[in-house]
Amino acid sequence: MAGSATLPVGAVATAPTAPTAWRCRWPLLPALLYMVVVTQAPFVFTVLYSFQSWNLVRPGSEHWVGLANYANVFTDNAFRSALLTEIEMTVLAVAFAMALGVPLAMLLDRRFPGRGVARTLLISPFLIMPTVSGLLWKTTMLDPVYGIVSYVLSWFGVPATDFVSRFPMASVVTVLVWQWTPFMMLIVLAGLQSQSGDVLEAARVDGAGPWTTFRWITLPHLRRYLELGVLLGAIYLVNTFDVIYMMTQGGPGTRTTNLPYYVYQRAFLGFDVGQASALGVVTVAGTIVVAAVALRLLFTVFSGTERSAG
Amino acid sequence: MTPPTHRRSRRHRLGRSAWTTGAWLAAIVFFFPVLWMVLTAFKPESAAYTRTPQLVFSPTLTQFRAVFSSGIGPYLANSALASVISTVLALLLAAPAAYALSVRPVKKWRNALFFFISTKMLPVVAAIIPIYLAVRDLGALDGIGTLIILYAAMNLPIAVWMLRSFFLEVPREVLEAARVDGATTRQELTAVLLPMVLPGIAATSLICLIFSWNEFFLALNLTSFRAATIPVFLVGFITSEGLYWAKLSAAATLACLPVLLAGWTAQRQLVRGLSMGAVK
């Protein structure tokens, strides 16, 4: 799509001289400042609060307690369970969404009657408000008596099942996969469509079958897009809250309590500012470790796409 | 494209129709829950609860009337206000930044770019407590301004990355030609660059609108009644009206409609927005 006339990255690096440097820099400042104030400053306070014992229900209860909150976090079984749930949920959702997204993208990559409409229908789950998705699936789809899934399964002799309470993790993951498959599909589809037709034609002329072509030409080409899909999907999915809130409230027990939901419970249902802040800091520390790896990967992915687009 | 031999073309046609069927089947399966929501919204409550799902029924507007009379209006207005103003704010901040990161890049543009995206990786839960306390102490709890400011911050990184990718597509020669012709920086921006990236700006704002309209976590924790948005309305609707599927589906349909329409309109640009400009 991007023609040869496209501006290559960093090509305009005609190093700004001192007086013009500020003229170049000022347009960037408002946005930077805004992000620092709104997203970084609160985090500094989170760190401060994490060293205090402070319950909102008892005003004036705040006092410094050093690392006690952190000690609690690391000896807290509920935290460990939330962390495991978080990993399980994210990995399952990303993996299944990608596993479905690839074949769907391949289906859409060819011309067929009504392709535009089919594509529109397929992306719709992603546009549905996540709160509604949770609600919709919990009721009309997965209800043991009146739900569509129960009805369809009854054709095969499966007795009515209360999916959400018997298989809470699978139910939540199903909804997440339903929502995120279109996302993966769109990214993979973009990858497929950016393949050069000449190369595929050449492979065909050389006598390569569809499978050989896919395995040795399409798949290596897609790798970058698959990485990108997994990475971005994971970034969005670790913050899953809405669907859990609507479907299971973290339950039964703590079966579907992931980290965001756990922090929410501690802060807004337990009003425990100190403890919840320590949880928040630990979550961020974990995220930074993962993100450092992810960012490096992302950078190669991004510069890769830009190079190929230039 | 079509192979010359008769037999192959027949196999080709068969394969094609299998392909079409498969694709359509997948599309219908994925769309079905949405379709079912819309259908249920037009049912009387008794037809929503049947063991054998009813595809044929006499449609009624009762549920929509009930939803409107239960006061969805102010919530819709809040959602619209929060999404539109936060999007405008995000664009106003993002456009100059994207310019400084693409057309005339500042020295450490890479670092700035990655600072923006790294804020997207910071889980919201990590900042929610101080945000809540600060908002409370400022007396801004349950205020639409609070949501606007936070939604703008939520969308700003996406807007910067996305707009930057559109700016990069503007041929350098065009800008240089304008400069040679003696255009001032301002003219270069408003008369040359802006019209060329207008479709990009439209796509970016649609993406921002979608994300703010659907946002739930911040709205749930920072608003209660006055500034509550549509997803918060839905939660309250269940507690106050009970779990009546047909009525609920009508409310859910209304809640989803704007974003569905926006997303369908912007579907060509959707992938670009979601990948923050990396995939075109």
PDB file of N, CA, C and O in Angstrom, chain A residues 26-79:
ATOM      1  N   TRP A  26       8.626  21.247  20.907  1.00  0.00           N
ATOM      2  CA  TRP A  26       7.421  21.658  21.636  1.00  0.00           C
ATOM      3  C   TRP A  26       6.149  20.907  21.266  1.00  0.00           C
ATOM      4  O   TRP A  26       5.324  20.646  22.144  1.00  0.00           O
ATOM      5  N   PRO A  27       5.933  20.518  20.006  1.00  0.00           N
ATOM      6  CA  PRO A  27       4.665  19.824  19.730  1.00  0.00           C
ATOM      7  C   PRO A  27       4.521  18.530  20.523  1.00  0.00           C
ATOM      8  O   PRO A  27       3.412  18.049  20.761  1.00  0.00           O
ATOM      9  N   LEU A  28       5.652  17.966  20.926  1.00  0.00           N
ATOM     10  CA  LEU A  28       5.624  16.691  21.622  1.00  0.00           C
ATOM     11  C   LEU A  28       5.291  16.869  23.097  1.00  0.00           C
ATOM     12  O   LEU A  28       4.726  15.982  23.731  1.00  0.00           O
ATOM     13  N   LEU A  29       5.644  18.051  23.633  1.00  0.00           N
ATOM     14  CA  LEU A  29       5.581  18.234  25.089  1.00  0.00           C
ATOM     15  C   LEU A  29       4.191  18.084  25.716  1.00  0.00           C
ATOM     16  O   LEU A  29       4.071  17.390  26.727  1.00  0.00           O
ATOM     17  N   PRO A  30       3.154  18.704  25.158  1.00  0.00           N
ATOM     18  CA  PRO A  30       1.845  18.570  25.833  1.00  0.00           C
ATOM     19  C   PRO A  30       1.444  17.114  26.040  1.00  0.00           C
ATOM     20  O   PRO A  30       1.043  16.726  27.138  1.00  0.00           O
ATOM     21  N   ALA A  31       1.616  16.305  24.996  1.00  0.00           N
ATOM     22  CA  ALA A  31       1.221  14.903  25.102  1.00  0.00           C
ATOM     23  C   ALA A  31       2.065  14.174  26.140  1.00  0.00           C
ATOM     24  O   ALA A  31       1.554  13.409  26.959  1.00  0.00           O
ATOM     25  N   LEU A  32       3.380  14.416  26.118  1.00  0.00           N
ATOM     26  CA  LEU A  32       4.267  13.763  27.086  1.00  0.00           C
ATOM     27  C   LEU A  32       3.888  14.133  28.505  1.00  0.00           C
ATOM     28  O   LEU A  32       3.746  13.278  29.377  1.00  0.00           O
ATOM     29  N   LEU A  33       3.715  15.438  28.705  1.00  0.00           N
ATOM     30  CA  LEU A  33       3.382  15.945  30.035  1.00  0.00           C
ATOM     31  C   LEU A  33       2.074  15.330  30.529  1.00  0.00           C
ATOM     32  O   LEU A  33       1.953  14.906  31.675  1.00  0.00           O
ATOM     33  N   TYR A  34       1.110  15.300  29.632  1.00  0.00           N
ATOM     34  CA  TYR A  34      -0.208  14.774  29.975  1.00  0.00           C
ATOM     35  C   TYR A  34      -0.096  13.324  30.441  1.00  0.00           C
ATOM     36  O   TYR A  34      -0.653  12.932  31.469  1.00  0.00           O
ATOM     37  N   MET A  35       0.664  12.542  29.688  1.00  0.00           N
ATOM     38  CA  MET A  35       0.799  11.129  30.042  1.00  0.00           C
ATOM     39  C   MET A  35       1.541  10.950  31.360  1.00  0.00           C
ATOM     40  O   MET A  35       1.207  10.082  32.158  1.00  0.00           O
ATOM     41  N   VAL A  36       2.555  11.768  31.572  1.00  0.00           N
ATOM     42  CA  VAL A  36       3.310  11.653  32.823  1.00  0.00           C
ATOM     43  C   VAL A  36       2.396  11.971  33.999  1.00  0.00           C
ATOM     44  O   VAL A  36       2.348  11.236  34.990  1.00  0.00           O
ATOM     45  N   VAL A  37       1.645  13.080  33.882  1.00  0.00           N
ATOM     46  CA  VAL A  37       0.799  13.487  35.002  1.00  0.00           C
ATOM     47  C   VAL A  37      -0.312  12.469  35.259  1.00  0.00           C
ATOM     48  O   VAL A  37      -0.556  12.070  36.384  1.00  0.00           O
ATOM     49  N   VAL A  38      -0.960  12.020  34.199  1.00  0.00           N
ATOM     50  CA  VAL A  38      -2.131  11.170  34.411  1.00  0.00           C
ATOM     51  C   VAL A  38      -1.774   9.709  34.684  1.00  0.00           C
ATOM     52  O   VAL A  38      -2.459   9.038  35.444  1.00  0.00           O
ATOM     53  N   THR A  39      -0.673   9.215  34.102  1.00  0.00           N
ATOM     54  CA  THR A  39      -0.401   7.786  34.316  1.00  0.00           C
ATOM     55  C   THR A  39       0.808   7.504  35.206  1.00  0.00           C
ATOM     56  O   THR A  39       0.819   6.490  35.899  1.00  0.00           O
ATOM     57  N   GLN A  40       1.821   8.376  35.200  1.00  0.00           N
ATOM     58  CA  GLN A  40       3.013   8.055  35.985  1.00  0.00           C
ATOM     59  C   GLN A  40       2.913   8.569  37.419  1.00  0.00           C
ATOM     60  O   GLN A  40       3.290   7.885  38.357  1.00  0.00           O
ATOM     61  N   ALA A  41       2.385   9.795  37.577  1.00  0.00           N
ATOM     62  CA  ALA A  41       2.266  10.351  38.921  1.00  0.00           C
ATOM     63  C   ALA A  41       1.445   9.452  39.854  1.00  0.00           C
ATOM     64  O   ALA A  41       1.878   9.175  40.976  1.00  0.00           O
ATOM     65  N   PRO A  42       0.285   8.957  39.408  1.00  0.00           N
ATOM     66  CA  PRO A  42      -0.463   8.079  40.308  1.00  0.00           C
ATOM     67  C   PRO A  42       0.355   6.877  40.753  1.00  0.00           C
ATOM     68  O   PRO A  42       0.239   6.420  41.878  1.00  0.00           O
ATOM     69  N   PHE A  43       1.217   6.410  39.855  1.00  0.00           N
ATOM     70  CA  PHE A  43       1.996   5.235  40.222  1.00  0.00           C
ATOM     71  C   PHE A  43       2.964   5.540  41.364  1.00  0.00           C
ATOM     72  O   PHE A  43       3.176   4.715  42.256  1.00  0.00           O
ATOM     73  N   VAL A  44       3.543   6.749  41.359  1.00  0.00           N
ATOM     74  CA  VAL A  44       4.420   7.155  42.461  1.00  0.00           C
ATOM     75  C   VAL A  44       3.649   7.082  43.778  1.00  0.00           C
ATOM     76  O   VAL A  44       4.155   6.593  44.792  1.00  0.00           O
ATOM     77  N   PHE A  45       2.406   7.529  43.744  1.00  0.00           N
ATOM     78  CA  PHE A  45       1.584   7.470  44.957  1.00  0.00           C
ATOM     79  C   PHE A  45       1.270   6.027  45.340  1.00  0.00           C
ATOM     80  O   PHE A  45       1.241   5.686  46.518  1.00  0.00           O
ATOM     81  N   THR A  46       1.040   5.191  44.328  1.00  0.00           N
ATOM     82  CA  THR A  46       0.792   3.779  44.635  1.00  0.00           C
ATOM     83  C   THR A  46       1.961   3.223  45.444  1.00  0.00           C
ATOM     84  O   THR A  46       1.772   2.510  46.427  1.00  0.00           O
ATOM     85  N   VAL A  47       3.187   3.564  45.024  1.00  0.00           N
ATOM     86  CA  VAL A  47       4.368   3.085  45.739  1.00  0.00           C
ATOM     87  C   VAL A  47       4.352   3.608  47.180  1.00  0.00           C
ATOM     88  O   VAL A  47       4.583   2.849  48.131  1.00  0.00           O
ATOM     89  N   LEU A  48       4.057   4.887  47.356  1.00  0.00           N
ATOM     90  CA  LEU A  48       4.011   5.458  48.708  1.00  0.00           C
ATOM     91  C   LEU A  48       2.980   4.748  49.580  1.00  0.00           C
ATOM     92  O   LEU A  48       3.267   4.347  50.710  1.00  0.00           O
ATOM     93  N   TYR A  49       1.787   4.586  49.026  1.00  0.00           N
ATOM     94  CA  TYR A  49       0.721   3.954  49.807  1.00  0.00           C
ATOM     95  C   TYR A  49       1.068   2.519  50.184  1.00  0.00           C
ATOM     96  O   TYR A  49       0.600   2.003  51.187  1.00  0.00           O
ATOM     97  N   SER A  50       1.887   1.883  49.313  1.00  0.00           N
ATOM     98  CA  SER A  50       2.152   0.468  49.542  1.00  0.00           C
ATOM     99  C   SER A  50       2.976   0.248  50.812  1.00  0.00           C
ATOM    100  O   SER A  50       3.071  -0.869  51.298  1.00  0.00           O
ATOM    101  N   PHE A  51       3.574   1.327  51.351  1.00  0.00           N
ATOM    102  CA  PHE A  51       4.334   1.191  52.591  1.00  0.00           C
ATOM    103  C   PHE A  51       3.503   1.596  53.808  1.00  0.00           C
ATOM    104  O   PHE A  51       4.040   1.786  54.891  1.00  0.00           O
ATOM    105  N   GLN A  52       2.195   1.797  53.596  1.00  0.00           N
ATOM    106  CA  GLN A  52       1.351   2.228  54.696  1.00  0.00           C
ATOM    107  C   GLN A  52       0.258   1.204  54.991  1.00  0.00           C
ATOM    108  O   GLN A  52      -0.138   0.437  54.118  1.00  0.00           O
ATOM    109  N   SER A  53      -0.187   1.235  56.241  1.00  0.00           N
ATOM    110  CA  SER A  53      -1.394   0.496  56.554  1.00  0.00           C
ATOM    111  C   SER A  53      -2.511   1.517  56.552  1.00  0.00           C
ATOM    112  O   SER A  53      -2.455   2.511  57.267  1.00  0.00           O
ATOM    113  N   TRP A  54      -3.493   1.306  55.721  1.00  0.00           N
ATOM    114  CA  TRP A  54      -4.506   2.344  55.550  1.00  0.00           C
ATOM    115  C   TRP A  54      -5.793   1.705  55.082  1.00  0.00           C
ATOM    116  O   TRP A  54      -5.852   1.114  54.017  1.00  0.00           O
ATOM    117  N   ASN A  55      -6.807   1.793  55.914  1.00  0.00           N
ATOM    118  CA  ASN A  55      -8.108   1.295  55.489  1.00  0.00           C
ATOM    119  C   ASN A  55      -9.072   2.458  55.368  1.00  0.00           C
ATOM    120  O   ASN A  55      -9.221   3.244  56.291  1.00  0.00           O
ATOM    121  N   LEU A  56      -9.714   2.539  54.218  1.00  0.00           N
ATOM    122  CA  LEU A  56     -10.593   3.678  53.938  1.00  0.00           C
ATOM    123  C   LEU A  56     -11.782   3.752  54.883  1.00  0.00           C
ATOM    124  O   LEU A  56     -12.341   4.815  55.116  1.00  0.00           O
ATOM    125  N   VAL A  57     -12.180   2.620  55.407  1.00  0.00           N
ATOM    126  CA  VAL A  57     -13.348   2.613  56.276  1.00  0.00           C
ATOM    127  C   VAL A  57     -13.019   3.228  57.641  1.00  0.00           C
ATOM    128  O   VAL A  57     -13.884   3.728  58.331  1.00  0.00           O
ATOM    129  N   ARG A  58     -11.723   3.181  58.014  1.00  0.00           N
ATOM    130  CA  ARG A  58     -11.333   3.754  59.292  1.00  0.00           C
ATOM    131  C   ARG A  58     -10.451   4.972  59.046  1.00  0.00           C
ATOM    132  O   ARG A  58      -9.226   4.853  58.965  1.00  0.00           O
ATOM    133  N   PRO A  59     -11.054   6.157  58.916  1.00  0.00           N
ATOM    134  CA  PRO A  59     -10.274   7.364  58.625  1.00  0.00           C
ATOM    135  C   PRO A  59      -9.243   7.598  59.728  1.00  0.00           C
ATOM    136  O   PRO A  59      -9.525   7.360  60.912  1.00  0.00           O
ATOM    137  N   GLY A  60      -8.070   8.052  59.341  1.00  0.00           N
ATOM    138  CA  GLY A  60      -7.021   8.306  60.318  1.00  0.00           C
ATOM    139  C   GLY A  60      -6.276   7.052  60.716  1.00  0.00           C
ATOM    140  O   GLY A  60      -5.440   7.080  61.612  1.00  0.00           O
ATOM    141  N   SER A  61      -6.581   5.941  60.039  1.00  0.00           N
ATOM    142  CA  SER A  61      -5.924   4.694  60.424  1.00  0.00           C
ATOM    143  C   SER A  61      -4.541   4.573  59.773  1.00  0.00           C
ATOM    144  O   SER A  61      -3.796   3.644  60.062  1.00  0.00           O
ATOM    145  N   GLU A  62      -4.200   5.522  58.832  1.00  0.00           N
ATOM    146  CA  GLU A  62      -2.979   5.300  58.079  1.00  0.00           C
ATOM    147  C   GLU A  62      -1.706   5.542  58.904  1.00  0.00           C
ATOM    148  O   GLU A  62      -1.609   6.520  59.634  1.00  0.00           O
ATOM    149  N   HIS A  63      -0.791   4.607  58.821  1.00  0.00           N
ATOM    150  CA  HIS A  63       0.539   4.773  59.400  1.00  0.00           C
ATOM    151  C   HIS A  63       1.513   3.922  58.601  1.00  0.00           C
ATOM    152  O   HIS A  63       1.109   2.991  57.893  1.00  0.00           O
ATOM    153  N   TRP A  64       2.823   4.293  58.710  1.00  0.00           N
ATOM    154  CA  TRP A  64       3.829   3.581  57.923  1.00  0.00           C
ATOM    155  C   TRP A  64       4.070   2.206  58.504  1.00  0.00           C
ATOM    156  O   TRP A  64       4.146   2.039  59.715  1.00  0.00           O
ATOM    157  N   VAL A  65       4.161   1.234  57.637  1.00  0.00           N
ATOM    158  CA  VAL A  65       4.413  -0.113  58.131  1.00  0.00           C
ATOM    159  C   VAL A  65       5.591  -0.781  57.414  1.00  0.00           C
ATOM    160  O   VAL A  65       5.802  -1.980  57.553  1.00  0.00           O
ATOM    161  N   GLY A  66       6.348   0.022  56.669  1.00  0.00           N
ATOM    162  CA  GLY A  66       7.500  -0.554  55.978  1.00  0.00           C
ATOM    163  C   GLY A  66       7.080  -1.579  54.942  1.00  0.00           C
ATOM    164  O   GLY A  66       6.196  -1.315  54.129  1.00  0.00           O
ATOM    165  N   LEU A  67       7.704  -2.736  55.003  1.00  0.00           N
ATOM    166  CA  LEU A  67       7.481  -3.730  53.959  1.00  0.00           C
ATOM    167  C   LEU A  67       6.387  -4.736  54.306  1.00  0.00           C
ATOM    168  O   LEU A  67       6.220  -5.725  53.599  1.00  0.00           O
ATOM    169  N   ALA A  68       5.652  -4.450  55.377  1.00  0.00           N
ATOM    170  CA  ALA A  68       4.672  -5.436  55.851  1.00  0.00           C
ATOM    171  C   ALA A  68       3.679  -5.831  54.769  1.00  0.00           C
ATOM    172  O   ALA A  68       3.335  -7.013  54.624  1.00  0.00           O
ATOM    173  N   ASN A  69       3.221  -4.838  53.987  1.00  0.00           N
ATOM    174  CA  ASN A  69       2.252  -5.150  52.939  1.00  0.00           C
ATOM    175  C   ASN A  69       2.835  -6.110  51.910  1.00  0.00           C
ATOM    176  O   ASN A  69       2.143  -6.994  51.417  1.00  0.00           O
ATOM    177  N   TYR A  70       4.133  -5.900  51.604  1.00  0.00           N
ATOM    178  CA  TYR A  70       4.781  -6.772  50.625  1.00  0.00           C
ATOM    179  C   TYR A  70       4.937  -8.177  51.171  1.00  0.00           C
ATOM    180  O   TYR A  70       4.745  -9.165  50.462  1.00  0.00           O
ATOM    181  N   ALA A  71       5.290  -8.226  52.464  1.00  0.00           N
ATOM    182  CA  ALA A  71       5.401  -9.549  53.098  1.00  0.00           C
ATOM    183  C   ALA A  71       4.066 -10.274  52.986  1.00  0.00           C
ATOM    184  O   ALA A  71       4.009 -11.456  52.645  1.00  0.00           O
ATOM    185  N   ASN A  72       2.995  -9.516  53.229  1.00  0.00           N
ATOM    186  CA  ASN A  72       1.669 -10.125  53.111  1.00  0.00           C
ATOM    187  C   ASN A  72       1.394 -10.621  51.697  1.00  0.00           C
ATOM    188  O   ASN A  72       0.849 -11.702  51.516  1.00  0.00           O
ATOM    189  N   VAL A  73       1.767  -9.786  50.703  1.00  0.00           N
ATOM    190  CA  VAL A  73       1.492 -10.166  49.321  1.00  0.00           C
ATOM    191  C   VAL A  73       2.146 -11.498  48.996  1.00  0.00           C
ATOM    192  O   VAL A  73       1.527 -12.392  48.429  1.00  0.00           O
ATOM    193  N   PHE A  74       3.416 -11.634  49.419  1.00  0.00           N
ATOM    194  CA  PHE A  74       4.140 -12.838  49.005  1.00  0.00           C
ATOM    195  C   PHE A  74       3.780 -14.067  49.813  1.00  0.00           C
ATOM    196  O   PHE A  74       4.087 -15.182  49.421  1.00  0.00           O
ATOM    197  N   THR A  75       3.127 -13.861  50.961  1.00  0.00           N
ATOM    198  CA  THR A  75       2.687 -15.041  51.712  1.00  0.00           C
ATOM    199  C   THR A  75       1.194 -15.283  51.501  1.00  0.00           C
ATOM    200  O   THR A  75       0.633 -16.217  52.060  1.00  0.00           O
ATOM    201  N   ASP A  76       0.599 -14.442  50.663  1.00  0.00           N
ATOM    202  CA  ASP A  76      -0.846 -14.505  50.442  1.00  0.00           C
ATOM    203  C   ASP A  76      -1.178 -15.566  49.394  1.00  0.00           C
ATOM    204  O   ASP A  76      -0.783 -15.453  48.241  1.00  0.00           O
ATOM    205  N   ASN A  77      -1.885 -16.596  49.834  1.00  0.00           N
ATOM    206  CA  ASN A  77      -2.238 -17.652  48.888  1.00  0.00           C
ATOM    207  C   ASN A  77      -3.191 -17.163  47.812  1.00  0.00           C
ATOM    208  O   ASN A  77      -3.120 -17.592  46.672  1.00  0.00           O
ATOM    209  N   ALA A  78      -4.073 -16.255  48.204  1.00  0.00           N
ATOM    210  CA  ALA A  78      -5.051 -15.734  47.248  1.00  0.00           C
ATOM    211  C   ALA A  78      -4.332 -14.996  46.118  1.00  0.00           C
ATOM    212  O   ALA A  78      -4.735 -15.068  44.963  1.00  0.00           O
ATOM    213  N   PHE A  79      -3.238 -14.296  46.473  1.00  0.00           N
ATOM    214  CA  PHE A  79      -2.482 -13.594  45.440  1.00  0.00           C
ATOM    215  C   PHE A  79      -1.862 -14.582  44.466  1.00  0.00           C
ATOM    216  O   PHE A  79      -1.923 -14.414  43.258  1.00  0.00           O
TER     217      PHE A  79
END
